[in-house]
Short mmCIF file of N, CA and C in Angstrom, two decimals:
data_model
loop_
_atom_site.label_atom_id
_atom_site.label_comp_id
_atom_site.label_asym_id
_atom_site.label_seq_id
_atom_site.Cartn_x
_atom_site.Cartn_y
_atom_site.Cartn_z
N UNK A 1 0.84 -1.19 0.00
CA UNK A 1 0.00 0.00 0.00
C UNK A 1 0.88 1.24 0.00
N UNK A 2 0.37 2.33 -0.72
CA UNK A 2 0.72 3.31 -0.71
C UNK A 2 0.21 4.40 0.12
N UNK A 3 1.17 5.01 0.96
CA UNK A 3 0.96 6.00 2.22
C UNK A 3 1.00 7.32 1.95
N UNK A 4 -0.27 7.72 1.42
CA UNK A 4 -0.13 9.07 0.82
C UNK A 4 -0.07 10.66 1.87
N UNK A 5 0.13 11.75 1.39
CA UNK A 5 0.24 12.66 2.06
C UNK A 5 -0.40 12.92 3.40
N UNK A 6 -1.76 12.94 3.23
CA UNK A 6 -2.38 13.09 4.04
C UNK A 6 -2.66 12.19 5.27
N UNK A 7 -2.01 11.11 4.97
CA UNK A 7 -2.10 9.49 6.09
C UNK A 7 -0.73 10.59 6.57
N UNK A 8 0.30 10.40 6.02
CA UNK A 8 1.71 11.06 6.71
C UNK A 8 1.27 12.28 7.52
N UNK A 9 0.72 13.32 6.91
CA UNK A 9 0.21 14.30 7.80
C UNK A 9 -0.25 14.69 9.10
N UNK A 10 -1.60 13.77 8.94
CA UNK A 10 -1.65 13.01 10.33
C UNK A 10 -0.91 12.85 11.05
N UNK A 11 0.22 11.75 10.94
CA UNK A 11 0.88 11.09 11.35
C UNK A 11 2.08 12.02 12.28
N UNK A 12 2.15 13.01 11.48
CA UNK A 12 3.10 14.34 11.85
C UNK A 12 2.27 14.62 12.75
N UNK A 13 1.20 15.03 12.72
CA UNK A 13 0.47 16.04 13.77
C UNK A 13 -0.14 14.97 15.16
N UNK A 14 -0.09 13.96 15.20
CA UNK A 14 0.10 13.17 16.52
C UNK A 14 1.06 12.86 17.08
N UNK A 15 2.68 12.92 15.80
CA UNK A 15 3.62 13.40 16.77
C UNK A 15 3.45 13.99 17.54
N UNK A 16 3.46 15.52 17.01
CA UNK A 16 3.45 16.91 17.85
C UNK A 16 2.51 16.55 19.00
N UNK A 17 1.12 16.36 18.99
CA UNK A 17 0.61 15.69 20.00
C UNK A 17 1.52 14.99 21.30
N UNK A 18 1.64 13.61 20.64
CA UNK A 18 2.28 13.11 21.70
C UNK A 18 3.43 14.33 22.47
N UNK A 19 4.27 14.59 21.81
CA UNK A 19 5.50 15.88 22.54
C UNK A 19 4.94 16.56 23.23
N UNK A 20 3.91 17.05 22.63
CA UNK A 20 3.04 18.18 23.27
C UNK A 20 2.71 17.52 24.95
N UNK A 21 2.40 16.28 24.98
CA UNK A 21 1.69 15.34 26.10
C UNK A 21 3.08 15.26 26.89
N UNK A 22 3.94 14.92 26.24
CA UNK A 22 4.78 15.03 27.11
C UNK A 22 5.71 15.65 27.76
N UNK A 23 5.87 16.97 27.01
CA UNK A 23 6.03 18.32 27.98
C UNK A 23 4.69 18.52 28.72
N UNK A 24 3.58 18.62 28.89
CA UNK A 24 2.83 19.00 29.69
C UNK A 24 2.76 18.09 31.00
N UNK A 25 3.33 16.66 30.72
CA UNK A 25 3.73 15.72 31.92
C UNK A 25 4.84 16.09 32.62
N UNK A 26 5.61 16.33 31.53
CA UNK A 26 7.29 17.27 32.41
C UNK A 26 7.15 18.09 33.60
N UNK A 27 6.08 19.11 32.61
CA UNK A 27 5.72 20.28 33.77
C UNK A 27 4.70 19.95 34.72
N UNK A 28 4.64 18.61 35.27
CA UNK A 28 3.30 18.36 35.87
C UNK A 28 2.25 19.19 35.93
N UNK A 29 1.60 19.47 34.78
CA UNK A 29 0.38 19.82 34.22
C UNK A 29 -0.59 18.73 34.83
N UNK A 30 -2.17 19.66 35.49
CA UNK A 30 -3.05 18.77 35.85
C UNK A 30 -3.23 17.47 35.11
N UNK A 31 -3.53 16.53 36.02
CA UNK A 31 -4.53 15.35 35.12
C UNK A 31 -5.14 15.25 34.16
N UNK A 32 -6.46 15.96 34.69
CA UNK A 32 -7.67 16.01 33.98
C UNK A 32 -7.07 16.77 32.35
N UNK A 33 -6.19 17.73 32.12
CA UNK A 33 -5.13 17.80 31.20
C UNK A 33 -4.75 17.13 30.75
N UNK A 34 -4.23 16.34 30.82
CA UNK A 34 -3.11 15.36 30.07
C UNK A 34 -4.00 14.02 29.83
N UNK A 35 -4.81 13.75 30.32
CA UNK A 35 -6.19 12.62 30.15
C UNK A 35 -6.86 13.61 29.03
N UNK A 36 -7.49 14.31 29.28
CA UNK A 36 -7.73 14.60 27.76
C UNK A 36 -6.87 15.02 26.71
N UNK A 37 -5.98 15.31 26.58
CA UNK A 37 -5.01 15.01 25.22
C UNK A 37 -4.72 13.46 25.10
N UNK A 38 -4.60 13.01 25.73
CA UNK A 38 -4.34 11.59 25.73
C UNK A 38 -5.38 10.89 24.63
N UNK A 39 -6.59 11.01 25.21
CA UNK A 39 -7.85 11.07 24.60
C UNK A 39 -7.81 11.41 23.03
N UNK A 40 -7.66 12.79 23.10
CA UNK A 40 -7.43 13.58 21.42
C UNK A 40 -6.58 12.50 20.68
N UNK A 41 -5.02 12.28 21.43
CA UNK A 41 -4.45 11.62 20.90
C UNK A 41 -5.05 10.15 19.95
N UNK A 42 -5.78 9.43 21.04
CA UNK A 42 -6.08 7.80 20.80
C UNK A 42 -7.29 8.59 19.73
N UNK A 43 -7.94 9.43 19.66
CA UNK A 43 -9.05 9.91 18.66
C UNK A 43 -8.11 9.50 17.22
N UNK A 44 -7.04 10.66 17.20
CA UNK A 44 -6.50 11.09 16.21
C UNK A 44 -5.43 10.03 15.19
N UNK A 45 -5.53 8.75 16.23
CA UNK A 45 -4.50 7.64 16.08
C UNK A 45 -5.38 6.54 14.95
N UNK A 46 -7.14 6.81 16.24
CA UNK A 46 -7.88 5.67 15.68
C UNK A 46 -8.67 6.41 13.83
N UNK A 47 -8.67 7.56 14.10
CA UNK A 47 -9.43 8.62 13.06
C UNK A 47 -8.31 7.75 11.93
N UNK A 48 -6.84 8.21 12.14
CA UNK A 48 -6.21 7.93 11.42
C UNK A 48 -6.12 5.99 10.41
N UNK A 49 -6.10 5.13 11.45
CA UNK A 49 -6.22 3.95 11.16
C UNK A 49 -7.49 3.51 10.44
N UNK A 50 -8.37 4.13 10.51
CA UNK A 50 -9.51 3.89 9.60
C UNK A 50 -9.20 4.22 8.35
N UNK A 51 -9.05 5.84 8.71
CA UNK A 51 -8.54 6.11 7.05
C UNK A 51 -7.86 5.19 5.99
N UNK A 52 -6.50 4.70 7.13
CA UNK A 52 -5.66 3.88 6.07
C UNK A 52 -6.38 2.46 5.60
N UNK A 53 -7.36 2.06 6.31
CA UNK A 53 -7.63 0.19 6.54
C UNK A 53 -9.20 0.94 5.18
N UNK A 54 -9.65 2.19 5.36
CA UNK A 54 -10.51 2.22 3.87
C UNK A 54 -9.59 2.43 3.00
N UNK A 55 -8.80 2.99 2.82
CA UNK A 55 -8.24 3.54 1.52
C UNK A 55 -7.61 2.12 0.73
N UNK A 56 -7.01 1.62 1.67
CA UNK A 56 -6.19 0.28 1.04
C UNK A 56 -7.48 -1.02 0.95
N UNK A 57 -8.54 -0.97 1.54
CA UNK A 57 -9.88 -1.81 1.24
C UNK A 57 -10.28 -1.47 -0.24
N UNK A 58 -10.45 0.25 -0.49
CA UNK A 58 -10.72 0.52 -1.85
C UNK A 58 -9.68 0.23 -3.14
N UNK A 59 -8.96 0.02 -2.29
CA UNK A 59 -7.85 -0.23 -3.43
C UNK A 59 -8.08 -1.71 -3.76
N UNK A 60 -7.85 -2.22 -2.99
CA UNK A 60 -8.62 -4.04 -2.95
C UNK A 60 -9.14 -4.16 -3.92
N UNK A 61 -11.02 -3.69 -3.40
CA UNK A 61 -12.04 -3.62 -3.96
C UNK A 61 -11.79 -3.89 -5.63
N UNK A 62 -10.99 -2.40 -5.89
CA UNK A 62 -11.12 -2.23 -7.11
C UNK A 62 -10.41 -3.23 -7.92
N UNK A 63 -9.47 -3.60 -7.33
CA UNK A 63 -8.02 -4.62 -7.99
C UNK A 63 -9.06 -5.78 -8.14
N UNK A 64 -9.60 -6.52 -7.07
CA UNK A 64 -10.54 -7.63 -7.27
C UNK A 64 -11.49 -7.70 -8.19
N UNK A 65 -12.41 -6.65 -8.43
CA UNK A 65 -13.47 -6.34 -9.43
C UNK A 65 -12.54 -6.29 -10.72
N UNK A 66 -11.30 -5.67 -11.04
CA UNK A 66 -10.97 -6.03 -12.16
C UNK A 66 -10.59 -7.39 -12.40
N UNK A 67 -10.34 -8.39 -11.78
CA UNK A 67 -10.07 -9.52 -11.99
C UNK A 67 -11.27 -10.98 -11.85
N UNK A 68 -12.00 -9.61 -11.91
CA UNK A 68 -13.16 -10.51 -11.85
C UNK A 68 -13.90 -11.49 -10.54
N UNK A 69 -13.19 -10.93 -8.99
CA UNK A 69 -12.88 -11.92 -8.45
C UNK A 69 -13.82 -11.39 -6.82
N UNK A 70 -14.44 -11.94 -5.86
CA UNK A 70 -15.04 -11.56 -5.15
C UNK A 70 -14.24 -10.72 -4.08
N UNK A 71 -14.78 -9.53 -3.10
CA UNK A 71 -14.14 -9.09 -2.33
C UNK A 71 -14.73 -9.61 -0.92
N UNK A 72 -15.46 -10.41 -1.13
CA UNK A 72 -16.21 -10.70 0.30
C UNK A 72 -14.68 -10.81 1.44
N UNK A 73 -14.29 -11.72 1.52
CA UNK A 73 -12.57 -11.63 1.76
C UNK A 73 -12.42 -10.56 2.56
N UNK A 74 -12.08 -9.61 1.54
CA UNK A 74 -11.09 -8.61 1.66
C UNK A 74 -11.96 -7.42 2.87
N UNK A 75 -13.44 -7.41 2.55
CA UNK A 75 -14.24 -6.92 3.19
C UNK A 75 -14.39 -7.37 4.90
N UNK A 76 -14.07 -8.48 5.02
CA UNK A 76 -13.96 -9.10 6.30
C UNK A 76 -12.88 -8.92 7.15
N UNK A 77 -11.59 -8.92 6.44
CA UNK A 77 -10.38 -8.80 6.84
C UNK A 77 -9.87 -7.13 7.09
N UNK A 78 -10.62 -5.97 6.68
CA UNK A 78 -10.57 -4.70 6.96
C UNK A 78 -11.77 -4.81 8.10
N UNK A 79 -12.53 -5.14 8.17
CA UNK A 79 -13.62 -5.03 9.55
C UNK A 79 -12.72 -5.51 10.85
N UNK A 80 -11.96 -6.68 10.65
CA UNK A 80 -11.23 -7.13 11.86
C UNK A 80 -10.21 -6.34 12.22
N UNK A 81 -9.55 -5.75 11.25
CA UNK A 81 -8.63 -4.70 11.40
C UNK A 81 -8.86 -3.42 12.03
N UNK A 82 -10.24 -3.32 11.68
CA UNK A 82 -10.70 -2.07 12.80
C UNK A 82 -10.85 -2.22 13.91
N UNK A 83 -11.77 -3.35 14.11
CA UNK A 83 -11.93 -4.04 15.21
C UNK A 83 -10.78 -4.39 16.24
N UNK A 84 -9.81 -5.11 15.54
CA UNK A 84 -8.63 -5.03 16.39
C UNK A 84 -7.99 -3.63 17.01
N UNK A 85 -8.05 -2.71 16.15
CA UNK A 85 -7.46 -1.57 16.58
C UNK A 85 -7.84 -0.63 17.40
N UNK A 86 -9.09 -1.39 17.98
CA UNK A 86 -9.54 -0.83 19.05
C UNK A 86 -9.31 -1.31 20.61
#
């Protein structure tokens, strides 16, 4: 699969996240603080993992339909993948 800009993007900006989380732990910044970025974070992780588990499903999809060939499969094996990643 190919990891296009916007999967990377993401990917940049939950860095910063995480850093962000963990200077605000440095500076013992409240709890209730750092539990919700934490939060944002696992949002922005799981937001992200969907994206990639459709994009590469559509890619599937389409590869299979040209070959004439069922995706039931492939459709099952991206549901568990979400599923797992929770």
């Amino acid at each position: 699969m190919e990891y296009n800009a916007q999967m990377i993007n993401r990917m940049k900006r939950i860095e910063g996240q995480v850093k962000g989380l963990l200077r605000m732990m440095e500076e013992q910044k409240d709890c209730r603080d750092v539990v919700t970025q934490m939060s944002a974070v696992r949002s922005a992780l799981d937001r992200t993992a969907a994206l990639i588990v459709s994009t590469n499903l559509e890619q599937c999809i389409r590869e299979e339909k040209q070959a004439g060939e069922s995706s039931e499969d492939l459709i099952k094996e991206a549901v568990n993948l979400l599923v797992k990643s929770r």
